[in-house]
Tab-separated table of C-alpha atoms in Angstrom:
chain	number	residue	atom	x	y	z
A	1	UNK	CA	-139.554	148.484	-3.032
A	2	UNK	CA	-139.310	148.701	0.827
A	3	UNK	CA	-137.011	146.492	2.885
A	4	UNK	CA	-139.808	144.454	3.993
A	5	UNK	CA	-141.309	143.544	0.656
A	6	UNK	CA	-137.772	142.628	-0.534
A	7	UNK	CA	-137.060	140.505	2.274
A	8	UNK	CA	-140.347	138.549	1.417
A	9	UNK	CA	-139.168	138.251	-2.027
A	10	UNK	CA	-135.805	136.774	-1.002
A	11	UNK	CA	-136.787	134.342	1.540
A	12	UNK	CA	-135.669	131.087	-0.191
A	13	UNK	CA	-135.744	127.313	0.362
A	14	UNK	CA	-132.252	125.850	0.758
A	15	UNK	CA	-132.790	123.764	-2.201
A	16	UNK	CA	-133.103	126.676	-4.354
A	17	UNK	CA	-130.525	128.911	-2.854
A	18	UNK	CA	-127.947	126.201	-3.599
A	19	UNK	CA	-128.497	126.303	-7.404
A	20	UNK	CA	-126.139	129.593	-7.259
A	21	UNK	CA	-123.404	127.067	-6.549
A	22	UNK	CA	-121.729	125.743	-9.757
A	23	UNK	CA	-118.968	123.229	-10.443
A	24	UNK	CA	-115.526	125.148	-9.923
A	25	UNK	CA	-117.093	128.035	-7.516
A	26	UNK	CA	-115.592	128.939	-4.253
A	27	UNK	CA	-117.797	129.162	-1.323
A	28	UNK	CA	-116.780	131.169	1.562
A	29	UNK	CA	-118.457	130.021	4.799
A	30	UNK	CA	-119.358	131.653	8.267
A	31	UNK	CA	-116.807	131.341	11.233
A	32	UNK	CA	-116.536	129.615	14.581
A	33	UNK	CA	-119.886	129.727	16.429
A	34	UNK	CA	-121.539	131.630	13.601
A	35	UNK	CA	-120.926	128.775	10.796
A	36	UNK	CA	-124.210	128.206	9.066
A	37	UNK	CA	-125.795	125.157	9.538
A	38	UNK	CA	-128.833	124.591	6.929
A	39	UNK	CA	-127.101	125.302	3.887
A	40	UNK	CA	-123.868	123.254	4.377
A	41	UNK	CA	-126.205	120.301	5.184
A	42	UNK	CA	-128.081	120.795	2.045
A	43	UNK	CA	-125.043	121.097	0.052
A	44	UNK	CA	-123.709	117.567	1.672
A	45	UNK	CA	-127.054	116.017	0.802
A	46	UNK	CA	-126.660	116.956	-2.782
A	47	UNK	CA	-122.875	116.587	-2.955
A	48	UNK	CA	-123.215	114.283	-5.891
A	49	UNK	CA	-124.555	117.369	-8.026
A	50	UNK	CA	-121.067	119.135	-7.548
A	51	UNK	CA	-117.554	118.939	-8.700
A	52	UNK	CA	-114.362	120.686	-7.929
A	53	UNK	CA	-116.307	123.105	-5.616
A	54	UNK	CA	-113.836	125.159	-3.107
A	55	UNK	CA	-114.993	125.499	0.413
A	56	UNK	CA	-113.077	128.423	2.552
A	57	UNK	CA	-113.654	128.275	6.239
A	58	UNK	CA	-111.773	128.701	9.473
A	59	UNK	CA	-112.778	126.994	12.776
A	60	UNK	CA	-116.292	125.403	12.510
A	61	UNK	CA	-117.767	124.513	15.686
A	62	UNK	CA	-119.967	121.328	15.889
A	63	UNK	CA	-120.621	118.964	13.212
A	64	UNK	CA	-119.496	119.936	9.581
A	65	UNK	CA	-121.355	117.699	7.036
A	66	UNK	CA	-119.100	119.162	4.185
A	67	UNK	CA	-116.211	117.535	5.826
A	68	UNK	CA	-117.621	113.955	5.745
A	69	UNK	CA	-115.835	111.540	3.652
A	70	UNK	CA	-118.906	111.064	1.306
A	71	UNK	CA	-118.305	114.738	0.208
A	72	UNK	CA	-114.565	114.235	-0.765
A	73	UNK	CA	-113.880	114.588	-4.323
A	74	UNK	CA	-117.203	117.141	-4.752
A	75	UNK	CA	-115.775	119.872	-2.212
A	76	UNK	CA	-112.273	120.432	-1.691
A	77	UNK	CA	-111.497	122.477	1.644
A	78	UNK	CA	-109.158	125.361	2.083
A	79	UNK	CA	-108.305	126.946	5.297
A	80	UNK	CA	-105.961	128.941	7.255
A	81	UNK	CA	-106.991	127.687	10.875
A	82	UNK	CA	-107.690	124.087	11.272
A	83	UNK	CA	-109.758	122.596	14.145
A	84	UNK	CA	-110.544	119.158	15.108
A	85	UNK	CA	-113.260	118.458	12.509
A	86	UNK	CA	-111.111	119.834	9.625
A	87	UNK	CA	-107.561	118.690	10.631
A	88	UNK	CA	-107.869	115.213	9.130
A	89	UNK	CA	-109.507	116.259	6.090
A	90	UNK	CA	-106.493	118.759	4.959
A	91	UNK	CA	-103.809	116.313	6.526
A	92	UNK	CA	-104.943	113.464	4.278
A	93	UNK	CA	-105.068	115.798	1.249
A	94	UNK	CA	-109.197	116.370	0.873
A	95	UNK	CA	-107.980	119.970	1.535
A	96	UNK	CA	-105.255	122.283	1.737
A	97	UNK	CA	-103.759	125.014	4.163
A	98	UNK	CA	-102.460	128.173	3.544
A	99	UNK	CA	-100.477	130.320	5.899
A	100	UNK	CA	-101.888	133.894	6.755
A	101	UNK	CA	-102.152	136.281	9.445
A	102	UNK	CA	-105.829	136.650	10.416
A	103	UNK	CA	-105.972	140.497	10.022
A	104	UNK	CA	-104.864	139.607	6.416
A	105	UNK	CA	-107.783	137.340	5.495
A	106	UNK	CA	-110.481	140.104	4.548
A	107	UNK	CA	-108.010	141.686	2.000
A	108	UNK	CA	-107.404	138.208	0.675
A	109	UNK	CA	-110.853	137.501	-0.176
A	110	UNK	CA	-111.868	138.289	-3.820
A	111	UNK	CA	-108.215	137.783	-4.934
A	112	UNK	CA	-106.166	134.906	-3.030
A	113	UNK	CA	-109.375	133.729	-1.810
A	114	UNK	CA	-112.071	133.742	-4.776
A	115	UNK	CA	-115.483	134.314	-3.380
A	116	UNK	CA	-118.479	133.340	-5.686
A	117	UNK	CA	-120.831	132.597	-2.998
A	118	UNK	CA	-121.164	133.899	0.769
A	119	UNK	CA	-123.045	131.580	3.170
A	120	UNK	CA	-123.252	133.281	6.666
A	121	UNK	CA	-125.575	133.405	9.864
A	122	UNK	CA	-127.233	136.567	10.741
A	123	UNK	CA	-130.166	137.958	12.945
A	124	UNK	CA	-133.480	138.728	11.523
A	125	UNK	CA	-133.571	142.174	10.498
A	126	UNK	CA	-134.162	145.002	12.707
A	127	UNK	CA	-137.108	147.793	12.082
A	128	UNK	CA	-134.395	149.375	9.432
A	129	UNK	CA	-133.782	146.266	7.653
A	130	UNK	CA	-130.458	145.703	8.935
A	131	UNK	CA	-129.331	141.959	10.112
A	132	UNK	CA	-126.628	141.764	12.804
A	133	UNK	CA	-123.956	139.109	11.923
A	134	UNK	CA	-123.993	138.192	15.736
A	135	UNK	CA	-121.119	136.155	17.309
A	136	UNK	CA	-118.766	136.679	14.221
A	137	UNK	CA	-118.084	139.046	11.627
A	138	UNK	CA	-114.272	138.750	10.978
A	139	UNK	CA	-114.079	138.096	7.398
A	140	UNK	CA	-118.011	138.290	6.713
A	141	UNK	CA	-118.571	141.792	5.243
A	142	UNK	CA	-115.573	141.146	2.681
A	143	UNK	CA	-116.921	138.068	1.599
A	144	UNK	CA	-120.645	139.856	1.230
A	145	UNK	CA	-119.101	142.470	-0.676
A	146	UNK	CA	-117.126	140.107	-3.181
A	147	UNK	CA	-119.729	137.433	-3.882
A	148	UNK	CA	-121.782	137.018	-6.677
A	149	UNK	CA	-124.460	135.332	-4.410
A	150	UNK	CA	-125.208	135.779	-0.683
A	151	UNK	CA	-127.157	133.342	0.931
A	152	UNK	CA	-127.860	134.294	4.803
A	153	UNK	CA	-129.399	132.275	7.378
A	154	UNK	CA	-131.487	134.593	9.438
A	155	UNK	CA	-131.435	132.551	12.801
A	156	UNK	CA	-133.636	134.033	15.446
A	157	UNK	CA	-131.363	132.449	17.823
A	158	UNK	CA	-128.522	134.580	17.079
A	159	UNK	CA	-127.651	137.423	19.407
A	160	UNK	CA	-127.737	140.818	18.085
A	161	UNK	CA	-124.283	142.541	18.472
A	162	UNK	CA	-122.974	146.026	17.910
A	163	UNK	CA	-120.059	147.575	16.388
A	164	UNK	CA	-119.683	146.870	12.364
A	165	UNK	CA	-121.792	144.044	12.090
A	166	UNK	CA	-124.622	145.159	10.206
A	167	UNK	CA	-125.790	144.079	6.700
A	168	UNK	CA	-128.956	145.244	5.010
A	169	UNK	CA	-131.638	142.983	3.445
A	170	UNK	CA	-130.851	144.681	0.124
A	171	UNK	CA	-127.093	143.163	0.234
A	172	UNK	CA	-128.819	139.629	0.540
A	173	UNK	CA	-129.682	137.289	-2.594
A	174	UNK	CA	-131.206	134.320	-0.556
A	175	UNK	CA	-132.711	134.600	3.027
A	176	UNK	CA	-133.070	131.270	4.960
A	177	UNK	CA	-135.255	132.201	8.057
A	178	UNK	CA	-134.408	129.664	10.759
A	179	UNK	CA	-134.178	129.099	14.482
A	180	UNK	CA	-131.594	126.827	15.898
A	181	UNK	CA	-129.194	127.130	18.730
A	182	UNK	CA	-125.826	127.980	18.223
A	183	UNK	CA	-122.980	125.548	19.037
A	184	UNK	CA	-121.604	125.833	22.561
A	185	UNK	CA	-118.061	125.527	23.837
A	186	UNK	CA	-117.799	124.351	27.273
A	187	UNK	CA	-114.492	124.728	28.993
A	188	UNK	CA	-113.375	122.277	31.413
A	189	UNK	CA	-111.955	123.170	34.902
A	190	UNK	CA	-108.475	124.337	34.684
A	191	UNK	CA	-105.987	121.843	35.944
A	192	UNK	CA	-103.428	122.662	38.647
A	193	UNK	CA	-100.820	123.155	35.807
A	194	UNK	CA	-102.976	125.539	34.296
A	195	UNK	CA	-103.860	127.409	37.531
A	196	UNK	CA	-100.003	127.849	38.395
A	197	UNK	CA	-99.646	129.261	34.655
A	198	UNK	CA	-102.678	131.467	35.439
A	199	UNK	CA	-101.034	132.887	38.459
A	200	UNK	CA	-97.562	133.704	36.606
A	201	UNK	CA	-99.233	135.277	33.789
A	202	UNK	CA	-101.540	137.433	36.115
A	203	UNK	CA	-98.807	138.506	38.033
A	204	UNK	CA	-97.513	140.189	34.779
A	205	UNK	CA	-100.995	142.025	34.384
A	206	UNK	CA	-101.167	145.398	36.057
A	207	UNK	CA	-104.195	147.526	36.705
A	208	UNK	CA	-105.517	149.383	33.566
A	209	UNK	CA	-104.233	146.916	31.238
A	210	UNK	CA	-106.138	146.154	28.000
A	211	UNK	CA	-105.962	142.092	27.335
A	212	UNK	CA	-106.354	139.732	24.453
A	213	UNK	CA	-106.497	136.314	25.393
A	214	UNK	CA	-108.031	133.096	23.652
A	215	UNK	CA	-110.020	130.165	24.898
A	216	UNK	CA	-109.375	127.235	27.103
A	217	UNK	CA	-107.811	126.044	30.243
A	218	UNK	CA	-104.861	128.603	30.436
A	219	UNK	CA	-107.115	131.726	29.502
A	220	UNK	CA	-109.668	130.556	31.875
A	221	UNK	CA	-107.001	130.146	34.585
A	222	UNK	CA	-105.693	133.655	33.959
A	223	UNK	CA	-109.116	135.470	34.114
A	224	UNK	CA	-109.648	133.546	37.295
A	225	UNK	CA	-106.650	135.234	38.931
A	226	UNK	CA	-107.649	138.723	37.859
A	227	UNK	CA	-110.083	139.183	40.697
A	228	UNK	CA	-107.795	141.674	42.613
A	229	UNK	CA	-107.181	143.947	39.463
A	230	UNK	CA	-108.972	147.163	38.427
A	231	UNK	CA	-109.992	148.834	35.481
A	232	UNK	CA	-109.113	146.004	32.960
A	233	UNK	CA	-109.936	146.272	29.283
A	234	UNK	CA	-110.494	143.837	26.344
A	235	UNK	CA	-109.141	144.319	22.786
A	236	UNK	CA	-109.087	140.613	21.478
A	237	UNK	CA	-109.730	138.784	18.419
A	238	UNK	CA	-112.313	136.439	20.514
A	239	UNK	CA	-113.413	135.942	24.028
A	240	UNK	CA	-115.445	133.459	26.021
A	241	UNK	CA	-117.216	133.101	29.067
A	242	UNK	CA	-114.629	134.129	31.605
A	243	UNK	CA	-114.524	137.531	30.224
A	244	UNK	CA	-118.332	137.836	30.883
A	245	UNK	CA	-117.998	137.000	34.433
A	246	UNK	CA	-115.483	139.654	35.031
A	247	UNK	CA	-117.470	142.254	33.226
A	248	UNK	CA	-120.237	141.465	35.511
A	249	UNK	CA	-118.019	142.009	38.720
A	250	UNK	CA	-116.863	145.306	37.197
A	251	UNK	CA	-113.137	144.348	36.842
A	252	UNK	CA	-113.282	144.365	33.146
A	253	UNK	CA	-114.735	148.057	32.497
A	254	UNK	CA	-112.458	149.402	29.870
A	255	UNK	CA	-112.281	152.735	31.644
A	256	UNK	CA	-108.555	152.999	31.225
A	257	UNK	CA	-108.576	152.073	27.290
A	258	UNK	CA	-106.981	154.270	24.974
A	259	UNK	CA	-109.568	153.494	22.420
A	260	UNK	CA	-113.106	152.146	22.540
A	261	UNK	CA	-113.236	153.592	26.148
A	262	UNK	CA	-115.580	151.405	28.123
A	263	UNK	CA	-116.014	148.724	25.334
A	264	UNK	CA	-114.778	145.235	25.023
A	265	UNK	CA	-113.838	145.037	21.492
A	266	UNK	CA	-113.843	141.741	19.565
A	267	UNK	CA	-114.237	140.172	16.199
A	268	UNK	CA	-115.937	136.772	17.123
A	269	UNK	CA	-117.103	135.120	20.197
A	270	UNK	CA	-117.261	131.459	21.327
A	271	UNK	CA	-118.804	129.703	24.241
A	272	UNK	CA	-121.972	128.770	26.297
A	273	UNK	CA	-125.398	129.863	25.882
A	274	UNK	CA	-125.156	131.975	29.146
A	275	UNK	CA	-122.458	133.962	27.118
A	276	UNK	CA	-124.715	134.305	23.946
A	277	UNK	CA	-127.635	135.636	25.828
A	278	UNK	CA	-125.032	137.931	27.684
A	279	UNK	CA	-123.887	139.603	24.508
A	280	UNK	CA	-127.167	139.708	22.899
A	281	UNK	CA	-128.094	143.651	22.671
A	282	UNK	CA	-125.225	144.554	25.111
A	283	UNK	CA	-123.950	147.850	23.994
A	284	UNK	CA	-120.856	147.464	26.089
A	285	UNK	CA	-119.590	144.762	23.523
A	286	UNK	CA	-118.651	145.697	20.015
A	287	UNK	CA	-117.471	143.314	17.080
A	288	UNK	CA	-115.555	144.706	14.190
A	289	UNK	CA	-113.932	143.088	11.055
A	290	UNK	CA	-110.618	141.233	11.725
A	291	UNK	CA	-108.465	143.416	9.845
A	292	UNK	CA	-109.577	146.097	12.376
A	293	UNK	CA	-109.203	144.143	15.500
A	294	UNK	CA	-106.073	142.392	14.582
A	295	UNK	CA	-104.252	145.177	12.907
A	296	UNK	CA	-100.895	145.489	15.001
A	297	UNK	CA	-100.986	149.381	14.464
A	298	UNK	CA	-104.778	149.467	16.008
A	299	UNK	CA	-103.404	147.208	18.719
A	300	UNK	CA	-100.374	149.011	19.329
A	301	UNK	CA	-102.445	152.290	20.196
A	302	UNK	CA	-104.058	150.580	23.394
A	303	UNK	CA	-102.103	151.511	26.446
A	304	UNK	CA	-100.740	148.690	28.656
A	305	UNK	CA	-101.947	146.212	26.091
A	306	UNK	CA	-101.144	142.685	27.136
A	307	UNK	CA	-101.193	139.667	24.649
A	308	UNK	CA	-101.550	135.929	26.030
A	309	UNK	CA	-101.193	133.220	23.469
A	310	UNK	CA	-100.214	129.640	23.544
A	311	UNK	CA	-97.980	127.318	21.482
A	312	UNK	CA	-97.009	123.580	21.013
A	313	UNK	CA	-93.355	123.964	21.736
A	314	UNK	CA	-90.298	126.329	21.886
A	315	UNK	CA	-86.783	125.670	21.416
A	316	UNK	CA	-83.634	127.026	23.553
A	317	UNK	CA	-83.242	130.191	21.235
A	318	UNK	CA	-86.726	131.215	21.812
A	319	UNK	CA	-88.377	130.241	18.631
A	320	UNK	CA	-92.007	129.081	18.847
A	321	UNK	CA	-94.144	126.577	16.935
A	322	UNK	CA	-97.844	127.185	17.722
A	323	UNK	CA	-99.376	125.617	14.442
A	324	UNK	CA	-97.720	122.663	13.403
A	325	UNK	CA	-96.268	119.229	14.885
A	326	UNK	CA	-93.631	118.435	12.632
A	327	UNK	CA	-94.927	118.547	9.091
A	328	UNK	CA	-98.460	117.719	10.276
A	329	UNK	CA	-100.685	120.852	10.171
A	330	UNK	CA	-102.723	121.270	13.529
A	331	UNK	CA	-104.086	124.683	13.733
A	332	UNK	CA	-102.946	128.111	12.449
A	333	UNK	CA	-101.288	131.226	13.388
A	334	UNK	CA	-104.482	132.820	13.869
A	335	UNK	CA	-104.023	136.500	15.465
A	336	UNK	CA	-100.841	135.415	17.596
A	337	UNK	CA	-98.409	137.621	15.721
A	338	UNK	CA	-100.669	140.275	15.061
A	339	UNK	CA	-101.094	140.419	18.945
A	340	UNK	CA	-97.554	139.624	19.826
A	341	UNK	CA	-96.511	142.918	17.616
A	342	UNK	CA	-99.074	145.142	18.516
A	343	UNK	CA	-98.611	144.392	22.244
A	344	UNK	CA	-94.820	145.168	21.980
A	345	UNK	CA	-95.438	148.311	20.343
A	346	UNK	CA	-97.838	149.413	22.900
A	347	UNK	CA	-96.849	151.789	25.620
A	348	UNK	CA	-96.019	149.620	28.606
A	349	UNK	CA	-97.436	146.727	26.735
A	350	UNK	CA	-96.536	143.204	27.142
A	351	UNK	CA	-96.501	139.901	24.864
A	352	UNK	CA	-96.774	136.419	26.933
A	353	UNK	CA	-96.582	133.038	25.440
A	354	UNK	CA	-97.913	130.420	27.916
A	355	UNK	CA	-97.872	126.737	27.756
A	356	UNK	CA	-97.754	123.673	30.149
A	357	UNK	CA	-93.992	122.447	30.324
A	358	UNK	CA	-95.008	119.060	28.922
A	359	UNK	CA	-97.277	117.259	26.329
A	360	UNK	CA	-98.495	113.901	25.941
A	361	UNK	CA	-99.298	113.309	29.768
A	362	UNK	CA	-95.685	114.382	30.841
A	363	UNK	CA	-93.702	112.241	28.315
A	364	UNK	CA	-92.968	115.225	25.985
A	365	UNK	CA	-91.112	118.359	26.856
A	366	UNK	CA	-92.374	121.484	25.083
A	367	UNK	CA	-89.053	122.997	25.703
A	368	UNK	CA	-86.644	121.419	23.154
A	369	UNK	CA	-83.098	121.871	22.180
A	370	UNK	CA	-84.463	122.064	18.430
A	371	UNK	CA	-87.987	122.357	17.134
A	372	UNK	CA	-89.508	119.073	15.857
A	373	UNK	CA	-87.899	118.817	12.315
A	374	UNK	CA	-90.667	119.938	9.951
A	375	UNK	CA	-92.336	122.504	12.315
A	376	UNK	CA	-92.906	125.833	11.120
A	377	UNK	CA	-91.727	128.765	13.264
A	378	UNK	CA	-94.864	130.972	14.055
A	379	UNK	CA	-93.384	133.522	16.327
A	380	UNK	CA	-89.534	134.103	15.870
A	381	UNK	CA	-87.290	134.436	18.517
A	382	UNK	CA	-86.971	138.294	17.998
A	383	UNK	CA	-90.722	138.561	18.879
A	384	UNK	CA	-90.969	136.835	22.112
A	385	UNK	CA	-91.199	139.057	25.180
A	386	UNK	CA	-92.068	136.498	27.926
A	387	UNK	CA	-92.509	132.644	27.985
A	388	UNK	CA	-94.497	131.193	31.082
A	389	UNK	CA	-94.690	127.825	32.325
A	390	UNK	CA	-95.951	126.344	35.387
A	391	UNK	CA	-92.431	126.443	36.796
A	392	UNK	CA	-92.138	130.346	36.161
A	393	UNK	CA	-91.458	133.214	34.005
A	394	UNK	CA	-88.718	133.803	31.570
A	395	UNK	CA	-88.017	136.930	29.961
A	396	UNK	CA	-86.498	136.590	26.587
A	397	UNK	CA	-86.895	139.990	25.109
A	398	UNK	CA	-83.349	141.937	25.080
A	399	UNK	CA	-81.615	138.408	26.243
A	400	UNK	CA	-78.722	136.837	24.622
A	401	UNK	CA	-79.083	133.302	23.492
A	402	UNK	CA	-77.314	131.958	26.051
A	403	UNK	CA	-79.148	133.787	28.847
A	404	UNK	CA	-82.207	132.860	26.870
A	405	UNK	CA	-81.533	129.103	27.178
A	406	UNK	CA	-80.709	129.495	30.854
A	407	UNK	CA	-83.902	131.200	31.651
A	408	UNK	CA	-85.799	128.388	29.290
A	409	UNK	CA	-84.147	125.492	31.230
A	410	UNK	CA	-85.140	126.902	34.729
A	411	UNK	CA	-88.891	126.761	33.605
A	412	UNK	CA	-88.763	123.436	31.811
A	413	UNK	CA	-90.273	120.497	33.671
A	414	UNK	CA	-87.518	119.083	35.980
A	415	UNK	CA	-87.771	115.650	34.343
A	416	UNK	CA	-86.191	117.125	31.397
A	417	UNK	CA	-83.836	119.703	32.255
A	418	UNK	CA	-80.822	117.509	32.344
A	419	UNK	CA	-81.485	116.727	28.282
A	420	UNK	CA	-81.687	120.441	27.919
A	421	UNK	CA	-78.643	121.125	30.137
A	422	UNK	CA	-76.600	118.559	28.110
A	423	UNK	CA	-77.353	120.596	24.793
A	424	UNK	CA	-76.745	124.008	26.703
A	425	UNK	CA	-73.256	122.699	27.758
A	426	UNK	CA	-72.553	121.513	24.128
A	427	UNK	CA	-73.765	124.586	22.405
A	428	UNK	CA	-72.154	127.144	24.849
A	429	UNK	CA	-68.864	125.399	25.802
A	430	UNK	CA	-69.648	126.114	29.514
A	431	UNK	CA	-71.034	124.524	32.564
A	432	UNK	CA	-74.649	125.179	33.193
A	433	UNK	CA	-75.014	126.531	36.714
A	434	UNK	CA	-78.692	126.343	38.342
A	435	UNK	CA	-79.784	129.235	40.422
């Protein structure tokens, strides 16, 4: 049977495809902007037919009908990275969270994360019968290999991407042809605080660096300050519109990269329709599974690797909390440690934690004498290289506890420095001397 005949045979109605899901099964869903839309909606519509079905997912953009309260008790969610639409479900015990480095997730699928049914999006097949996983391939291939049943929504609006994103029609059990736009993530304009942070971070980036950034006001502000740099590269777990803008200007060209020279390498992409159009069929962009992109050893091979991540709070020793607020799980570790450690091992590499100095409209200091009780330490004090706020840069690597505290107080918001100085003088039994 040639692949075209096989494709026709495997085309299914969603209501038929979900018959492969049984009570007690684990369903692994696609990630981020590539989260499937049709199958989750049909599962939610038929939730009364299911009991004790485990749903594994990470960030899901847009509405996730499986997280609606009417589905609780039928579907239970497990994740190692929460977002706005899953946070409340997990924190109200309708799901659970497990700590894990992002690069370990593919290896866990089939073992710690059982996978009975894999549900993903992809492009329609090319002339050889291969579908591209499009804007997210992180743990997809691992799930597709392990699953007893593979359901793929072949979305005509999914960008075709290169790297290691291909699955063949022969690997699929149910094909759901469809055409719907990917969920978009529009970033707001960077605030003055974020712009100041962006300038400080950009000052640490030298020509020929390879960057890892996330999404949001601070990464956007950093990218906006890189217009005078040359020959930058990208090796990142994800990227958004700002990277595309610098690629178009030739500032990001990957010429100095040690690996994948001339290519932007990532494992998933989130942004606007303009970004999705830009990456569609773009051979300068390659996606690989997260156990490759986020492998600290792979990252360390890049010359002048610079990682830029954010956090929720940091204490005077340099311990970083990025994923919890006290006992409340807020997000996850993602690739933060993967890239901090990889960048630290890179020749002339740097790792940066960047954050506003305050939270809650200026009422709470993010630099604290102690982390909020119950908070998980995401990045240990041994791993932090640079910490940046709108008030400057603190280099923590190689610094004593006393010197760390002094530098962190210097970049804290002025309103909270007296409180931090009081703790400093109590702890170190000496007078704090401002520069």
